[in-house]
XYZ file of C-alpha atoms in Angstrom:
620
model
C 26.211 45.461 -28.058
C 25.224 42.165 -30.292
C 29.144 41.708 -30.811
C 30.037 42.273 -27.661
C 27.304 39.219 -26.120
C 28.066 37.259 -29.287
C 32.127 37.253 -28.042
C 30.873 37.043 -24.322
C 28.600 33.725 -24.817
C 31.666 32.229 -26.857
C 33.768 32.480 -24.407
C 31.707 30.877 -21.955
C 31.431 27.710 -24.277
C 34.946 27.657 -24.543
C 35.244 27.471 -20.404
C 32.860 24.491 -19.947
C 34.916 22.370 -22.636
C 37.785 23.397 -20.002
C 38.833 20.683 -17.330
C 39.625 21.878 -13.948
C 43.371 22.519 -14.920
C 42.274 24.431 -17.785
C 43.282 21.861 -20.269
C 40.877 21.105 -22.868
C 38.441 18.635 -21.974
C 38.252 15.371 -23.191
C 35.268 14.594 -25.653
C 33.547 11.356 -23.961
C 32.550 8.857 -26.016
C 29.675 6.494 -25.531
C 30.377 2.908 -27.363
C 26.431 1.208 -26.071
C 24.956 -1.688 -27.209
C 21.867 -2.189 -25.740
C 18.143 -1.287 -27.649
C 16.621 -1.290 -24.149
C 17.527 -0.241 -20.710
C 15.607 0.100 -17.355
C 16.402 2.124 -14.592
C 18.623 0.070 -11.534
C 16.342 -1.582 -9.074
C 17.920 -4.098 -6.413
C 21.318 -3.165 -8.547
C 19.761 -5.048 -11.115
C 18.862 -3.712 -15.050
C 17.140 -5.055 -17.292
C 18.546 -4.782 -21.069
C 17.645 -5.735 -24.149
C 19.145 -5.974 -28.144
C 16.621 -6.273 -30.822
C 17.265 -9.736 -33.274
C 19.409 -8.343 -36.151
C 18.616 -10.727 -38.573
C 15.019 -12.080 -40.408
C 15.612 -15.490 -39.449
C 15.826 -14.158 -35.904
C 12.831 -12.044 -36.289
C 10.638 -15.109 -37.796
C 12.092 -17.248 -35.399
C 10.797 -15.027 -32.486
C 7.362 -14.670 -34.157
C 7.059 -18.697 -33.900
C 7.864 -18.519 -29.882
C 5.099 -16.182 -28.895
C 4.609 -12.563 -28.293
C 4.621 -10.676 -24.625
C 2.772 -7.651 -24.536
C 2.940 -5.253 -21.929
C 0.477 -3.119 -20.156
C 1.900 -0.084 -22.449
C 0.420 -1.527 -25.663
C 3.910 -2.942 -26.637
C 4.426 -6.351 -28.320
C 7.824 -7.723 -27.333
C 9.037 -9.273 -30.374
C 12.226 -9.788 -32.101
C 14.370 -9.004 -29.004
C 16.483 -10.735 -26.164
C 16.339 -9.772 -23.137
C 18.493 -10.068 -19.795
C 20.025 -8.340 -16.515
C 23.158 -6.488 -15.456
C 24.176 -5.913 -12.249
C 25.630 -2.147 -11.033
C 29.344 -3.336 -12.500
C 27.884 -3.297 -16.164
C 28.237 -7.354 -16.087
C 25.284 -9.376 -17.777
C 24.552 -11.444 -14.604
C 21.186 -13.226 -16.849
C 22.369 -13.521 -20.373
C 20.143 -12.144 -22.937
C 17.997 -14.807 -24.110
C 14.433 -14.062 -22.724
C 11.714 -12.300 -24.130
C 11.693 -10.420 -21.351
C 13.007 -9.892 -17.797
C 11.373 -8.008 -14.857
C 12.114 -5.891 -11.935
C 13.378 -7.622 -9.456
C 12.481 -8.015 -5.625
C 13.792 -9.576 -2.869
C 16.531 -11.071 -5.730
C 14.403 -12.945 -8.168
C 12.795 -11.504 -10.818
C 10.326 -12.988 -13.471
C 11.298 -14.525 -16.956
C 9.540 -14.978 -20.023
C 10.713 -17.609 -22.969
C 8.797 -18.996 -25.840
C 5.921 -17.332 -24.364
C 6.337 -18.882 -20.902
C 6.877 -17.490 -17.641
C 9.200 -18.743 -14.809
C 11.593 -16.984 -12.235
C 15.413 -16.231 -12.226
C 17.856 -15.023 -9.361
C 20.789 -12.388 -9.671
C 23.407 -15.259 -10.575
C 21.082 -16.530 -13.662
C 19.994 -19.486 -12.318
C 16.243 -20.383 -13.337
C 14.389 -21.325 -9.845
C 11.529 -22.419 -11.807
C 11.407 -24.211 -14.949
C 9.729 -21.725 -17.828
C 6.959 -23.232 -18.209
C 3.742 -20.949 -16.703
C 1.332 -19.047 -18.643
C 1.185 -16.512 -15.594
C 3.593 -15.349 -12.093
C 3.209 -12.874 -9.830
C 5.522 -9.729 -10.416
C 6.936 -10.424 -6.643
C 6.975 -12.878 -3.830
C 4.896 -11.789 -0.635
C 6.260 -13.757 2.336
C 8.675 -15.927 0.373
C 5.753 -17.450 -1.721
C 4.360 -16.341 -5.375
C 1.386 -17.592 -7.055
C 1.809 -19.084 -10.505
C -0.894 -20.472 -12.631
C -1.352 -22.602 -16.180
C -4.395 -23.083 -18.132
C -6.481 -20.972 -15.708
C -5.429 -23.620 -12.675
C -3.320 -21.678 -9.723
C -0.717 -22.731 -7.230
C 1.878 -21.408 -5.403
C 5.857 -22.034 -5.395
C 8.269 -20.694 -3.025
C 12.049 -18.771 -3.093
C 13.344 -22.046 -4.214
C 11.330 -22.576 -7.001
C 9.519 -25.387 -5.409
C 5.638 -26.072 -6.191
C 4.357 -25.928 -2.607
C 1.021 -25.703 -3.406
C 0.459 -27.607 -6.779
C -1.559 -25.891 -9.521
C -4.850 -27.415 -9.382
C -6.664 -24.406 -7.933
C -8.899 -22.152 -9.277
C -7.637 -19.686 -7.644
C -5.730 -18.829 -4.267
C -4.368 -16.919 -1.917
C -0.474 -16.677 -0.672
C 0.160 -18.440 3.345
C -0.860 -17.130 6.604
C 0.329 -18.987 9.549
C 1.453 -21.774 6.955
C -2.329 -21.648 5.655
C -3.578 -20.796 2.274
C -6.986 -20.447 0.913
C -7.855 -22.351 -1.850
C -10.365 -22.319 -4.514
C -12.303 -25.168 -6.147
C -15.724 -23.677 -8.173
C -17.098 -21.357 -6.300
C -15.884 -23.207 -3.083
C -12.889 -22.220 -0.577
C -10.966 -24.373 1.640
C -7.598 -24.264 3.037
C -4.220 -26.305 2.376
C -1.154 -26.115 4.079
C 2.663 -25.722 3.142
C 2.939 -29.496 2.289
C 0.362 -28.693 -0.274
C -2.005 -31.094 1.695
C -6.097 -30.205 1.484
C -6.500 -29.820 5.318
C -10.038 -28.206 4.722
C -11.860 -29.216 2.035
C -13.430 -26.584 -0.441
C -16.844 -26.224 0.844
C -17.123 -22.875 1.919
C -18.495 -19.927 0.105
C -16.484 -16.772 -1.267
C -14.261 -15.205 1.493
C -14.642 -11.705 2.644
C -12.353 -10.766 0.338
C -14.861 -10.134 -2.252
C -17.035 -8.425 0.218
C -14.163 -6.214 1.197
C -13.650 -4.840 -2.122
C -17.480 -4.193 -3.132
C -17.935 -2.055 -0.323
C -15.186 -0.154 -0.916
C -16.456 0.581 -3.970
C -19.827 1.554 -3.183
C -18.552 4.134 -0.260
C -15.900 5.211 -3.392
C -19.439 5.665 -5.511
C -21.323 7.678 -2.920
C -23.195 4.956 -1.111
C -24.461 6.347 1.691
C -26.042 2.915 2.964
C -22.642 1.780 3.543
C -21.727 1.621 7.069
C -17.754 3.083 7.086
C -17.014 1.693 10.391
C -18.080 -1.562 10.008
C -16.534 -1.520 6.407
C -12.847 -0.562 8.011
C -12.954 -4.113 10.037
C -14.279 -6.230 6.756
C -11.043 -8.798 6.657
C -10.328 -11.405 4.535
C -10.738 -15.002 5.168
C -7.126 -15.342 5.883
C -5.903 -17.517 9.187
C -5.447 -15.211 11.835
C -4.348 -16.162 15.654
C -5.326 -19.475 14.927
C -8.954 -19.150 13.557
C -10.690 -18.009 10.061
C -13.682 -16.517 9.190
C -15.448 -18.828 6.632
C -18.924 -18.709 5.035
C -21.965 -21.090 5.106
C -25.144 -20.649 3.510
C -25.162 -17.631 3.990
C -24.213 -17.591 7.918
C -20.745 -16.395 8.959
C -18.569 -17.927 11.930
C -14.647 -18.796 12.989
C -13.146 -22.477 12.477
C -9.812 -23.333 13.506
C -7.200 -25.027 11.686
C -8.980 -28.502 11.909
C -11.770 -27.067 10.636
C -13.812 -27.365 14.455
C -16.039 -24.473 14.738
C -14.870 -21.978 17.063
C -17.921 -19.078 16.233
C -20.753 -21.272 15.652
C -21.826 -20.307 11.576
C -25.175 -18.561 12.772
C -23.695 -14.366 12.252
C -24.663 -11.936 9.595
C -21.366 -10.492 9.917
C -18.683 -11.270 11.481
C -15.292 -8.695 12.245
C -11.923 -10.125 12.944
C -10.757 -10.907 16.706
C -8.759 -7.879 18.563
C -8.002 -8.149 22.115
C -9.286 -11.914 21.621
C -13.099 -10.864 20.922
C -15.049 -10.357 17.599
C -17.694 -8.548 16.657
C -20.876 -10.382 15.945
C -24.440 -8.984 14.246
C -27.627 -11.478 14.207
C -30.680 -9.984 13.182
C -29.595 -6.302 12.992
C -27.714 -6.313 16.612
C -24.214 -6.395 17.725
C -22.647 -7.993 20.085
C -19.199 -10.178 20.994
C -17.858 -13.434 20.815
C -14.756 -14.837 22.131
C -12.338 -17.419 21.107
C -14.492 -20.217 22.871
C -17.176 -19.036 20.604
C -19.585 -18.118 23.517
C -21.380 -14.571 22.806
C -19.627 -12.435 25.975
C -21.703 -9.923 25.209
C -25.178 -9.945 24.031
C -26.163 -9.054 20.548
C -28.371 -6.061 21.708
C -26.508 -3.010 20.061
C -27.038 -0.686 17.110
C -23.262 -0.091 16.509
C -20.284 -1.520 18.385
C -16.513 -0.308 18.213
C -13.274 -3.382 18.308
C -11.958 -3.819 21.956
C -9.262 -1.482 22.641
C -7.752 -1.775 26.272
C -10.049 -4.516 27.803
C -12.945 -1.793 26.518
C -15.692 -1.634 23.054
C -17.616 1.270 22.460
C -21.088 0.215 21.999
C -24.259 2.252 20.910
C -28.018 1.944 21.457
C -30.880 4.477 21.237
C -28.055 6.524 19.740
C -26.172 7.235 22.737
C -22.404 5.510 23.291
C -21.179 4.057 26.373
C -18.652 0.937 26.556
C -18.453 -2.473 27.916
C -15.876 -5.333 29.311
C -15.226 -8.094 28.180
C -17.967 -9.974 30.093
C -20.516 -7.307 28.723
C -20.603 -5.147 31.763
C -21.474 -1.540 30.392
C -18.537 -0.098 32.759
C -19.583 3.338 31.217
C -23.119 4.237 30.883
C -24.687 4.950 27.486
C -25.138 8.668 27.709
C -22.627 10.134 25.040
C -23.054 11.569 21.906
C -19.553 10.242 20.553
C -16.976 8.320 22.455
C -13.137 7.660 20.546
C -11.368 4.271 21.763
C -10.455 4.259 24.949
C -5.713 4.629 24.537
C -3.300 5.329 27.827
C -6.494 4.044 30.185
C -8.775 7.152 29.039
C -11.265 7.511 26.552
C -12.529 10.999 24.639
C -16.062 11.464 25.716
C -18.585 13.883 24.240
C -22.026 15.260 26.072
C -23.982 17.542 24.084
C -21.001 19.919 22.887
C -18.315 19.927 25.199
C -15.903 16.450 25.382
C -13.993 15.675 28.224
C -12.381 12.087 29.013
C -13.495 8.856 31.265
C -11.301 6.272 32.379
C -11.205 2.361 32.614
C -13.689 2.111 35.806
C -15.693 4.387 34.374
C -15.623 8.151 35.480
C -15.143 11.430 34.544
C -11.510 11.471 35.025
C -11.464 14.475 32.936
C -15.062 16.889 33.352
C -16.767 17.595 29.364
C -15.177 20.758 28.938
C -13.305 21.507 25.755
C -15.058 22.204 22.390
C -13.113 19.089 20.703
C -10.788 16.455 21.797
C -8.325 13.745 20.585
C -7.097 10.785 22.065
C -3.961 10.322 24.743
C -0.395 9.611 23.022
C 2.534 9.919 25.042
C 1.029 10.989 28.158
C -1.040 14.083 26.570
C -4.005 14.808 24.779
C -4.843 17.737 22.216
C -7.995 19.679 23.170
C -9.545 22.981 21.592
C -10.408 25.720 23.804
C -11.585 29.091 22.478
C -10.995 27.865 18.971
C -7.506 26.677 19.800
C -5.783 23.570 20.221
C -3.406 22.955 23.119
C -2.314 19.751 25.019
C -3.466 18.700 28.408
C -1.772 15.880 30.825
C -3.900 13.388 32.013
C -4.815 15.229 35.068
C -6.775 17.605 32.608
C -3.450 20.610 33.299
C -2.574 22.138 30.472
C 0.670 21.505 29.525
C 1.197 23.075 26.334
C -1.006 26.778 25.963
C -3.675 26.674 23.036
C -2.426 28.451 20.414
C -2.756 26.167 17.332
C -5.112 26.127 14.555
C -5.165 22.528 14.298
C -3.154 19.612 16.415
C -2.163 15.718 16.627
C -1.464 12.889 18.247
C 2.486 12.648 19.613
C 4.120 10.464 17.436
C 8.045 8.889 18.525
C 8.088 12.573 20.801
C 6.884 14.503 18.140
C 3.007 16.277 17.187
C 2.198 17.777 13.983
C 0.471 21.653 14.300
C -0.932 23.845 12.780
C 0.014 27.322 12.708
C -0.907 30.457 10.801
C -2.175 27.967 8.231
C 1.089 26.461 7.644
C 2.025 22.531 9.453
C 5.281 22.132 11.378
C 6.145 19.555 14.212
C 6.851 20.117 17.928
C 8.072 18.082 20.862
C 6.535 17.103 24.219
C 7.665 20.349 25.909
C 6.659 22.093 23.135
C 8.788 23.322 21.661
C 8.840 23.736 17.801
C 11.646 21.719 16.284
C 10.838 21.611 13.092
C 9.341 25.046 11.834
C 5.995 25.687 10.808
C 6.641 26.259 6.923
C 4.987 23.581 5.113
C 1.483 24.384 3.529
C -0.327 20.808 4.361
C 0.702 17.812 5.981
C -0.356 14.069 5.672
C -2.952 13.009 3.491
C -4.612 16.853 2.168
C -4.316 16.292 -1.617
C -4.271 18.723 -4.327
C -7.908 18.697 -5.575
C -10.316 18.156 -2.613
C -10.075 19.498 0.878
C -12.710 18.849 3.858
C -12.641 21.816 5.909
C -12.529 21.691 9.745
C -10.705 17.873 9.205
C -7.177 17.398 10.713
C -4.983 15.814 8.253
C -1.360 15.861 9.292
C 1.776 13.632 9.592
C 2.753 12.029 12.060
C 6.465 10.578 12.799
C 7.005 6.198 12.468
C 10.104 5.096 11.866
C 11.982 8.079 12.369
C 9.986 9.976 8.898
C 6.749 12.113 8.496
C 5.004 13.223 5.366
C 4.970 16.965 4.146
C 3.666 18.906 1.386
C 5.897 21.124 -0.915
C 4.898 24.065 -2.147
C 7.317 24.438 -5.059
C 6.764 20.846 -6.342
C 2.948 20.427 -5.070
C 3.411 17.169 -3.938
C 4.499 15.326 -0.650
C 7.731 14.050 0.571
C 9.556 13.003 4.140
C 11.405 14.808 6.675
C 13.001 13.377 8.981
C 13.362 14.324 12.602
C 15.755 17.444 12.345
C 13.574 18.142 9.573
C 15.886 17.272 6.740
C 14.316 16.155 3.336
C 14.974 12.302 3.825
C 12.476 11.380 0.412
C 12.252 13.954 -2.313
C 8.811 15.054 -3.147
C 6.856 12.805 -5.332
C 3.314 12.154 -4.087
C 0.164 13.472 -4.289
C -1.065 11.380 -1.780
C 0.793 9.655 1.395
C -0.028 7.553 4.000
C 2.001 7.428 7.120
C 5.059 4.779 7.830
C 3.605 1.574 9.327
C 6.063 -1.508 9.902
C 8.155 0.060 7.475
C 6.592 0.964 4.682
C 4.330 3.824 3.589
C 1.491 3.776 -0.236
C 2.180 7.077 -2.121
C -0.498 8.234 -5.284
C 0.646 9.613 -7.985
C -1.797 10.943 -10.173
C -0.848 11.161 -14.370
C -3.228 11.957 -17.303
C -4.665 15.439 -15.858
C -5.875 13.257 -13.111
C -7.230 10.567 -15.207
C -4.848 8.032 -13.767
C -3.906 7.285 -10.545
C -0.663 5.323 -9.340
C 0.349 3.534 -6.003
C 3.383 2.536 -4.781
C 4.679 0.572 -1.804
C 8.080 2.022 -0.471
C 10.584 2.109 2.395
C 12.207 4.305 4.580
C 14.774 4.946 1.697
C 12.444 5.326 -0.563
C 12.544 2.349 -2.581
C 9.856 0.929 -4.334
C 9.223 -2.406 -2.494
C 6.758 -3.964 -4.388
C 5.104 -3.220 -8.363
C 2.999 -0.193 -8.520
C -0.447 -0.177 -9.147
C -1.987 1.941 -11.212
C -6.262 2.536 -11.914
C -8.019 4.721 -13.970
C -11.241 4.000 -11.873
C -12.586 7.462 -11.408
C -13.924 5.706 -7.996
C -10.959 5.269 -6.631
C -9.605 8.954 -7.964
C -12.673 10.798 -6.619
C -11.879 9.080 -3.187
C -8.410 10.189 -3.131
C -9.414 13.609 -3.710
C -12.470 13.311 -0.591
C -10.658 11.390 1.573
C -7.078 10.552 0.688
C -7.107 7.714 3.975
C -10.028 6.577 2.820
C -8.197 6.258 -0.853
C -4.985 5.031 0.105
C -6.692 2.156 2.479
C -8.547 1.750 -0.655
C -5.872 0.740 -2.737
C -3.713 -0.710 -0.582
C -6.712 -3.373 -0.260
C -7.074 -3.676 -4.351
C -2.951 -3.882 -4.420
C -3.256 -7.046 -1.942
C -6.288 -8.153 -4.017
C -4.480 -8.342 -6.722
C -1.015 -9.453 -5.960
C -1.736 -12.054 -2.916
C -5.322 -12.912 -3.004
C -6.346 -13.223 -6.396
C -4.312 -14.222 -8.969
C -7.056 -15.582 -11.359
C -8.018 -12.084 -12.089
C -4.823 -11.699 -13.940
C -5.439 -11.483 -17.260
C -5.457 -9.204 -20.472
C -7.992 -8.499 -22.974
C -6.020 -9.725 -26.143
C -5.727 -12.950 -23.921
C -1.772 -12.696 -24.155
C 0.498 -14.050 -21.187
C 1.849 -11.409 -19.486
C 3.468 -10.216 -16.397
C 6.207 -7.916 -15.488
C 6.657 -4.958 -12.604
C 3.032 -3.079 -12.702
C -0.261 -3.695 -12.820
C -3.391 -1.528 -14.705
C -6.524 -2.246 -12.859
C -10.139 -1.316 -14.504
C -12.771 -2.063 -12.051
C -16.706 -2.832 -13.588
C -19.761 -1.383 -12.765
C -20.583 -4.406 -9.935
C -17.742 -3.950 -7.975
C -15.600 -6.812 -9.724
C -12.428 -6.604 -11.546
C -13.043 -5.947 -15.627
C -9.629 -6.503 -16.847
C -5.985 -6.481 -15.116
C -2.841 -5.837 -17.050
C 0.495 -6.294 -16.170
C 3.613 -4.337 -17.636
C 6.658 -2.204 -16.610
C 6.573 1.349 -16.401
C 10.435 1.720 -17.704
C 12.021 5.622 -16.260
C 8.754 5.886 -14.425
C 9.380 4.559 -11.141
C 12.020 6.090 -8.851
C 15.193 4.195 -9.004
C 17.620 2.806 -7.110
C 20.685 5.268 -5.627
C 23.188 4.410 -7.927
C 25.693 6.197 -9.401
C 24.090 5.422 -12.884
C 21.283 6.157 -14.842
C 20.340 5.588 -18.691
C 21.521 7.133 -21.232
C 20.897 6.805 -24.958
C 24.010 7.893 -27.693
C 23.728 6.973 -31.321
C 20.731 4.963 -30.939
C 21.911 2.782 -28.604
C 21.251 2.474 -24.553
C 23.841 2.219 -21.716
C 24.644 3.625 -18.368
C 26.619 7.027 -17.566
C 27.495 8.398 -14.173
C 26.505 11.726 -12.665
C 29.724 12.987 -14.815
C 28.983 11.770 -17.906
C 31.246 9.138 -17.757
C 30.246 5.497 -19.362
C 29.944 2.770 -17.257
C 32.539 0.275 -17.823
C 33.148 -3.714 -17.154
């Protein structure tokens, strides 16, 4: 019997070193040069040869190290780029290259820090101690000596670097820093608003988020999902006085007199307001349109707020009518002219002049998309049309919104998707949809994807972590995630978590599935736990610190051992106040997902190239 499997497995060796024709296969073999490789992003690599020689190695000790967020010093190698072809488009002279985005990618030389495009060129000169991994909106911060500015695609200083700190352009406005001061300067790097104003909500933004991440329970979540930053915004920004907030415009003319304890950004053309413990609204004259009399108010959503006193909801108009009386227990945002009502235990729906379109009758209720609305009846969700008939039978454990003519349900405990007739087009086989991670699940909460831009998140089983389907239900992103948010413009944040949970990753991608911007990655047990409660709640969360870090702040951006650094990640450790305790920036090599190209790395003889999905080398 041993003889006979003995013979049996030899001549199965002897078959896969046949070609097709039965001919004996050719013996590839690999001739690389390269000590380091990256993965293809943009159909750019980054490669590197270490310095052969001592003279070399001394001479690269003299220029300057550039450590990484791994732990690794960067000496005695060259660095540069190839492009998909296998030719060096950056010659290797750097002590490092990055990923690149949007076609430039950052440099480092003599331990200085500049950017390059895919021909080689150098858009800057090398001479910053610190650039941002990637441009946001054509423009990158860039700092020396602690000072910070801003250059654009060109490599032109449009902002000059003066600042201690700033933030990236909106509507051809960017926040500046001098002290503890803010002002604004435009794109011809002219002061407009001088730095008098005190720190931007920015900072207030991020606190709170940590103190709901901790537990807080004095922190008010729906006034903490509004919190914006001081960014220019229809025309106005909300800026900080003493203490008092308000709006000025881009001459810096008050438009919301600075007299507000808080202050929420405009929607429909009307903030929210609190003075003295009560809410209320102002509009973009700055007059109060409604009086500051309320314990709670909801943003205007179709000409309507929810407001709230002696703990009963109602909503108002824009000229502070209260079109529907304050008798409800909860009230969603009024969508498609209706509005989810609840009194006592039974929610039914009201409409824009203020009746019961809809009587309270359905033990739970979400809001109109696409001309229905999901209701629970009997313990069972079904749809109704907005003449309260039920147009698809309860029979589902859990439903959502319609999404680009598709809903998410629930059935038998497993998520699939059907359409507005519906029927189910995409079966009901996958265990959890949207946001429900692996470690924490609130029971009796509907998480579940819903379709934008064609793709909705789903949870496989076999690989316990969350991909895309697209609308026929095909796999159009592998599984990767532990985490997902939903498509929005474009782009959807997926966690990864790494270290037993210790360690938690975001990234930015597309509807391909490329990584847009650099990951983040935390070990902030914060921002983990959250995740695991409330994966929305964690994603917002980091999305927010990812922004923070790349187009808000750069002056948080540096290392412990005080060495320049940058490349395509960043390591965020938050301290116990709510502030950032140390950023590090690095590049997380065959980590991230890379590009679809018909090459990957491949080492052979202690040496790095590129092979194909057949083995074959990749050739120039």
């Amino acid at each position: 019997m041993l003889a006979a499997c003995t013979a049996m497995i030899m001549m199965m060796i002897m078959m896969m070193s046949l070609d097709a024709e039965g001919r004996k296969a050719k013996k590839v073999k690999y001739d690389f040069k390269y000590d380091y490789v990256s993965w293809f992003h943009e159909g750019m690599a980054t490669v590197g040869i270490s310095a052969s020689t001592s003279a070399a190695r001394a001479a690269d000790k003299v220029a300057g190290a550039i450590t990484l967020s791994s732990g690794s010093t960067l000496l005695f190698a060259k660095y540069g780029a190839i492009d998909s072809s296998g030719r060096e488009r950056i010659p290797l002279k750097y002590q490092w290259v990055g990923r690149f985005y949007g076609g430039i990618a950052p440099v480092a030389l003599n331990g200085k820090w500049g950017y390059a495009d895919t021909d080689g060129n150098e858009l800057t000169p090398i001479k910053y101690d610190y650039v941002s991994p990637a441009f946001i909106d054509g423009f990158a911060p860039v700092g020396i000596g602690g000072k910070f500015g801003l250059v654009n695609a060109r490599g032109e200083e449009t902002l000059p670097v003066r600042y201690d700190d700033v933030t990236v352009f909106s509507e051809c406005m960017a926040a500046v820093r001098v002290g503890d001061k803010w002002g604004y300067a435009d794109t011809s790097g002219r002061e407009v608003i001088p730095a008098k104003y005190e720190i931007p909500m920015l900072n207030y933004f991020v606190k709170k988020l940590i103190a709901h991440a901790a537990g807080n329970s004095a922190v008010n979540l729906e006034e903490m999902k509004n919190i914006m930053f001081s960014a220019f915004s229809g025309g106005v920004a909300a800026v900080c006085l003493n203490g008092k907030w308000g709006y000025i415009d881009r001459e810096d003319k008050m438009v919301v007199p600075l007299k507000y304890d808080k202050v929420r950004k405009f929607k429909e053309g009307m903030a929210a307001v609190r003075i003295d413990g009560r809410w209320g609204f102002a509009d973009m004259t700055g007059r109060e349109a409604v009086a500051a009399k309320y314990t709670s108010v909801e943003d205007f959503s179709e000409g309507m707020a929810a407001v709230r006193a002696d703990r009963k909801w109602g909503f108002v108009d824009r000229e502070g009518n209260e079109i529907v009386p304050l008798q409800y227990s909860e009230v969603k945002p009024f969508r498609e002219g209706m509005a989810a009502v609840r009194l006592k235990d039974s929610w039914g729906f009201v409409n824009a002049a203020g009746a019961e379109a809809i009587p309270p009758a359905y033990g739970g209720a979400l809001s109109f998309s696409e001309g229905k609305a999901a209701v629970e009846t009997g313990g069972k969700w079904g749809y109704i049309d907005r003449t309260g008939k039920e147009a698809i039978a309860p029979k589902y454990r859990q439903a959502c919104d319609f999404s680009e003519g598709m809903a998410a349900v629930c059935l038998n405990k497993r998520w699939g998707f059907i359409d507005g007739s519906g029927a189910e087009v995409i079966p009901a086989i996958y265990r959890k949809s949207y946001a429900e991670n692996v470690m924490f699940i609130k029971p009796n909460t509907v998480y579940a994807g819903r379709f934008a831009c064609g793709l909705a998140p789903v949870w496989i089983d076999s690989e316990k972590k969350f991909g895309f389907v697209n609308k026929t239900g095909e796999m159009a992103i592998p599984p990767r995630y532990q985490a997902v948010s939903n498509f929005s413009n474009g782009y959807a944040a997926g966690a990864v978590f790494r270290k037993n949970i210790q360690e938690v990753v975001l990234e930015l991608i597309d509807t391909a599935g490329r990584i847009v911007y650099p990951a983040v990655r935390t070990d902030d047990k914060n921002v983990i736990n959250t995740l695991g409660w409330s994966p929305q709640m964690g994603l917002k969360f980091l999305d927010r610190m990812f922004m923070y870090l790349y187009v808000i702040n750069p002056a948080v951006r540096t290392v412990d051992e005080g060495c320049s650094t940058a490349g395509d990640d960043v390591f965020v450790r938050m301290s116990g106040d709510g502030g950032v305790k140390s950023v590090k920036f690095g590049f997380f090599g065959h980590y991230e997902r890379p590009d679809r190209c018909k090459y990957r790395p491949f080492k052979s003889r202690g040496k790095w190239g590129f092979i194909d999905g057949e083995g074959n080398p990749m050739t120039h």
